[in-house]
Tab-separated table of C-alpha atoms in Angstrom:
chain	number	residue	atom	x	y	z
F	1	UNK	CA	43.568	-116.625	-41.910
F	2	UNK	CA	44.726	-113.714	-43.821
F	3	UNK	CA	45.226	-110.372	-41.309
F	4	UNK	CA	41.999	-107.760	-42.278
F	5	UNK	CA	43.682	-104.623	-44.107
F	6	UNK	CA	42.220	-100.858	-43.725
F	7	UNK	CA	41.027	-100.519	-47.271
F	8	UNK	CA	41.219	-96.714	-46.065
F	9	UNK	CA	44.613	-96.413	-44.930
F	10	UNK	CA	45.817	-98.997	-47.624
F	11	UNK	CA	44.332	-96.925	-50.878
F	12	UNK	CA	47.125	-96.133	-53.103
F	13	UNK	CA	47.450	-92.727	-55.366
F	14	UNK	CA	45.013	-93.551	-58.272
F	15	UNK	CA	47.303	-91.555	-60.742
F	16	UNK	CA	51.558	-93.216	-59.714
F	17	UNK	CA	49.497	-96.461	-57.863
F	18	UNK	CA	52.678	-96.396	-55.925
F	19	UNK	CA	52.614	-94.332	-52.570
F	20	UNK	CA	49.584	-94.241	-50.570
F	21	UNK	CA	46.873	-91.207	-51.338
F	22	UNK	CA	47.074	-88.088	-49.185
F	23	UNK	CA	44.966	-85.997	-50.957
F	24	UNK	CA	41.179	-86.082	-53.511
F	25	UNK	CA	40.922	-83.942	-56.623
F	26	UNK	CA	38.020	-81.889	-55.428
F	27	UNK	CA	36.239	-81.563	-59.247
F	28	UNK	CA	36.719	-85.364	-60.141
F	29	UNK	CA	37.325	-87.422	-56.222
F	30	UNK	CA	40.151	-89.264	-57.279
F	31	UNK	CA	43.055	-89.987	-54.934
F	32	UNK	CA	46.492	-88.608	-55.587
F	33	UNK	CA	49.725	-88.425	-53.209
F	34	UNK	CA	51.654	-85.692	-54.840
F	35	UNK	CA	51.442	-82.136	-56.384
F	36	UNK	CA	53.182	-83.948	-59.422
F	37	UNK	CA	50.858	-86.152	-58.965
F	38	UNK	CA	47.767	-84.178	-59.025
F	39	UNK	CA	48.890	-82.064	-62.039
F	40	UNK	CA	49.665	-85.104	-64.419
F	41	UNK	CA	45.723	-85.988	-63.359
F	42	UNK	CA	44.799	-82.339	-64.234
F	43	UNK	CA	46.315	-82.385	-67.376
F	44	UNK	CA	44.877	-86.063	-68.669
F	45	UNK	CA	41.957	-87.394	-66.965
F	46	UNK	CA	40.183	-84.968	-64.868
F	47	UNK	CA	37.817	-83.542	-66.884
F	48	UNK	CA	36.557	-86.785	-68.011
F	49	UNK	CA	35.952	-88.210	-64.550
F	50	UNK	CA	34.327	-85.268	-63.608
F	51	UNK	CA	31.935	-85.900	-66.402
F	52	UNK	CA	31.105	-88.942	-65.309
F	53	UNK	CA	30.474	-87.993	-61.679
F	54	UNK	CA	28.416	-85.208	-62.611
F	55	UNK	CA	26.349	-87.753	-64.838
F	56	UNK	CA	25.872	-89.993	-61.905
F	57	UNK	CA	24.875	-86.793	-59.700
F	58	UNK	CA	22.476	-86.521	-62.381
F	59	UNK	CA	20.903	-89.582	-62.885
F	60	UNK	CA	20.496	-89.711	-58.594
F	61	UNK	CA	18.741	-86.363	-59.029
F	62	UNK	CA	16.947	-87.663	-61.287
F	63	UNK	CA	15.937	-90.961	-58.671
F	64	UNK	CA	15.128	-88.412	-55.959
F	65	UNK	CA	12.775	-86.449	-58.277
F	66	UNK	CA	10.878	-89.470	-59.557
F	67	UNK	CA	10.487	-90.866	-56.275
F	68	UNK	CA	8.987	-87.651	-54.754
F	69	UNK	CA	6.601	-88.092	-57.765
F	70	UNK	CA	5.589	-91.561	-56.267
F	71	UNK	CA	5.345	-90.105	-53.025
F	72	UNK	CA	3.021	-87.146	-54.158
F	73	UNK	CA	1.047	-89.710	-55.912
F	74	UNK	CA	0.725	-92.013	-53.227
F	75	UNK	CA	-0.437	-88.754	-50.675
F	76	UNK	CA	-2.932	-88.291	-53.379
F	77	UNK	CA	-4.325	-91.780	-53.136
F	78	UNK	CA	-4.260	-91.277	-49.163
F	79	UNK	CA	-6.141	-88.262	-49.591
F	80	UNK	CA	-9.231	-89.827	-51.654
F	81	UNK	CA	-9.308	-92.523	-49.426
F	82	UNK	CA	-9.903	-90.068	-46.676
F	83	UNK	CA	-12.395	-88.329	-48.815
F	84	UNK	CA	-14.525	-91.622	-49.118
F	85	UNK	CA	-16.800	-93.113	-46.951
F	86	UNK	CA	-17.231	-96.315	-45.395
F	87	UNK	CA	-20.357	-97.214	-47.538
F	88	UNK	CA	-18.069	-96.521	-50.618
F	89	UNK	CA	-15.855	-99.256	-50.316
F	90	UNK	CA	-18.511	-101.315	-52.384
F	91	UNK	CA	-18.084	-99.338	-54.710
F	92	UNK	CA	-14.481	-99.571	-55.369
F	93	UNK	CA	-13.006	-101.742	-57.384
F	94	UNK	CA	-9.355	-103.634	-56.265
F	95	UNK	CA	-6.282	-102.574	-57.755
F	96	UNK	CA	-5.659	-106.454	-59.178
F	97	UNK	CA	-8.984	-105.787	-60.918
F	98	UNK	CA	-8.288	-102.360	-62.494
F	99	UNK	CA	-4.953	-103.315	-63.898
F	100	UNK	CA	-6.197	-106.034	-65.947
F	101	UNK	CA	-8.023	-103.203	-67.858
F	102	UNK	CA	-5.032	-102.731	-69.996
F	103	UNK	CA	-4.860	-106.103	-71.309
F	104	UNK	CA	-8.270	-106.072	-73.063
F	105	UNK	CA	-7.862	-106.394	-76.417
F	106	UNK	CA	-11.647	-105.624	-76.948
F	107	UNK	CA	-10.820	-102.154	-74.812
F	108	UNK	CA	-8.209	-101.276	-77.191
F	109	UNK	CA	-10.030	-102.100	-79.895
F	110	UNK	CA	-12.767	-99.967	-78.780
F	111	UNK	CA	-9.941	-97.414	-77.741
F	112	UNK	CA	-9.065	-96.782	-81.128
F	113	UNK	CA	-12.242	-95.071	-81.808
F	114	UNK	CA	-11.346	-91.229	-81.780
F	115	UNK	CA	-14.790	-90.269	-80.595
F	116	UNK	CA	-14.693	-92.381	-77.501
F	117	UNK	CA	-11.182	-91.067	-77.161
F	118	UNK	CA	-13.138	-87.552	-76.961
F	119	UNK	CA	-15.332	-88.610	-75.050
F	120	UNK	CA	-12.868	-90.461	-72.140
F	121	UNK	CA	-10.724	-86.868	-72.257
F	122	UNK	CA	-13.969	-84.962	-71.831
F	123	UNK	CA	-15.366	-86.750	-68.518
F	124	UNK	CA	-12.065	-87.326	-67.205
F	125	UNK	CA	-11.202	-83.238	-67.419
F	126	UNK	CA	-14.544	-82.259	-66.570
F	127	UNK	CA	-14.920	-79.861	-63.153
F	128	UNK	CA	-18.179	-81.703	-62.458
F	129	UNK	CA	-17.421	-85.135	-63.946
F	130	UNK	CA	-20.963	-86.577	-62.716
F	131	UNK	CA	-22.944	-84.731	-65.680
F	132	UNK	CA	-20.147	-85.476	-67.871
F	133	UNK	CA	-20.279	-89.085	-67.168
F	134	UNK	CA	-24.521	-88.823	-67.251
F	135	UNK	CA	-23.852	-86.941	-70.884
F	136	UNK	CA	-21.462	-89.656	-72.403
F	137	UNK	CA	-23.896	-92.447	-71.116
F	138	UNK	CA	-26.206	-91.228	-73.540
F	139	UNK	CA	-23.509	-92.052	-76.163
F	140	UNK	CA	-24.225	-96.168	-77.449
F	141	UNK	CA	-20.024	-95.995	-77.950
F	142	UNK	CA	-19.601	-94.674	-74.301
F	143	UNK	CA	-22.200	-97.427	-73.212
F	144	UNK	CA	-20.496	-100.172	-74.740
F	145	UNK	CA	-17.231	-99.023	-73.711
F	146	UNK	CA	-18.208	-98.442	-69.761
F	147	UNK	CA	-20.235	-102.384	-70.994
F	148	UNK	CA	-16.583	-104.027	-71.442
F	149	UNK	CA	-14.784	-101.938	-68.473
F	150	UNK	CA	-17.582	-104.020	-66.419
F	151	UNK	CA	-17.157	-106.926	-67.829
F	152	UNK	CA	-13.271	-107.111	-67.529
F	153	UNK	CA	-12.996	-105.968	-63.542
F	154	UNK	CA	-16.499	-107.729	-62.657
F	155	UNK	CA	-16.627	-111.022	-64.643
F	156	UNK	CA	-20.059	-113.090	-64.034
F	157	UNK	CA	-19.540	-116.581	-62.780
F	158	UNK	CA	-20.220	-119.089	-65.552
F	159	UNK	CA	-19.491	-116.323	-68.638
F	160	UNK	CA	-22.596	-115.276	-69.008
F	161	UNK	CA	-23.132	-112.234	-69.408
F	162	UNK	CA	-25.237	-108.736	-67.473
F	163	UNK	CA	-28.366	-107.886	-68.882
């Protein structure tokens, strides 16, 4: 069996790759043994590494921010469920269920209609989105539209249909 090396203590300069590094370019991280060493770096390849560490700072930022985004998202979801009561969880409607919403074709079709559109933006901005939704109801679009939302999260045994 082969005797386990240091990778540490066995890194060699990244710049002569002959002696062992002493030393890290603090703009760029690479590993040099040698002020002649560290200025042929500085004068070829250091601004382009830095570059690309700076993009890879970036894109992590980046990460961080759109996981706090998830994590806001997912307080807001624990929130509303501690705003709802027990008898409400009839009412609500699994996950599973609501995601097959976006692969109704006769949704989208309906979707395309740029009063409904209206109509979706208006109840969904509303500040008191209970007479919004009690307004658009008395739309036959918004009827039909709320008709298929139904129809896709609570199919009826057999296909037949509500009445």
């Amino acid at each position: 069996m082969a005797p386990e090396t240091n990778v540490i203590t066995m890194a060699t300069c990244e710049v002569c790759s002959e002696q062992r590094h002493k030393y890290r370019c603090p703009r760029c991280e690479v590993r040099y043994c040698s002020l002649t060493c560290f200025k042929q770096h500085k004068e070829s390849t250091c601004e382009q590494r830095e570059k690309r560490v700076q993009e890879r700072r970036r894109r992590i930022q980046q990460s961080e921010a759109a996981a706090a985004t998830v994590e806001e998202d997912a307080v807001s979801m624990a929130m509303w469920d501690d705003v709802m009561d027990e008898g409400d969880e009839e009412d609500r409607v699994p996950l599973d269920r609501l995601q097959k919403l976006q692969d109704s074709e006769e949704l989208r079709s309906l979707l395309c209609n740029p009063h409904l559109q209206r109509m979706v933006r208006e109840v969904d901005s509303s500040d008191d989105p209970e007479v919004a939704m009690q307004k658009a109801m008395q739309e036959p679009i918004f009827v039909e539209f709320a008709d298929q939302c139904l129809r896709v999260v609570e199919p009826q045994p057999n296909g037949s249909e509500q009445g």
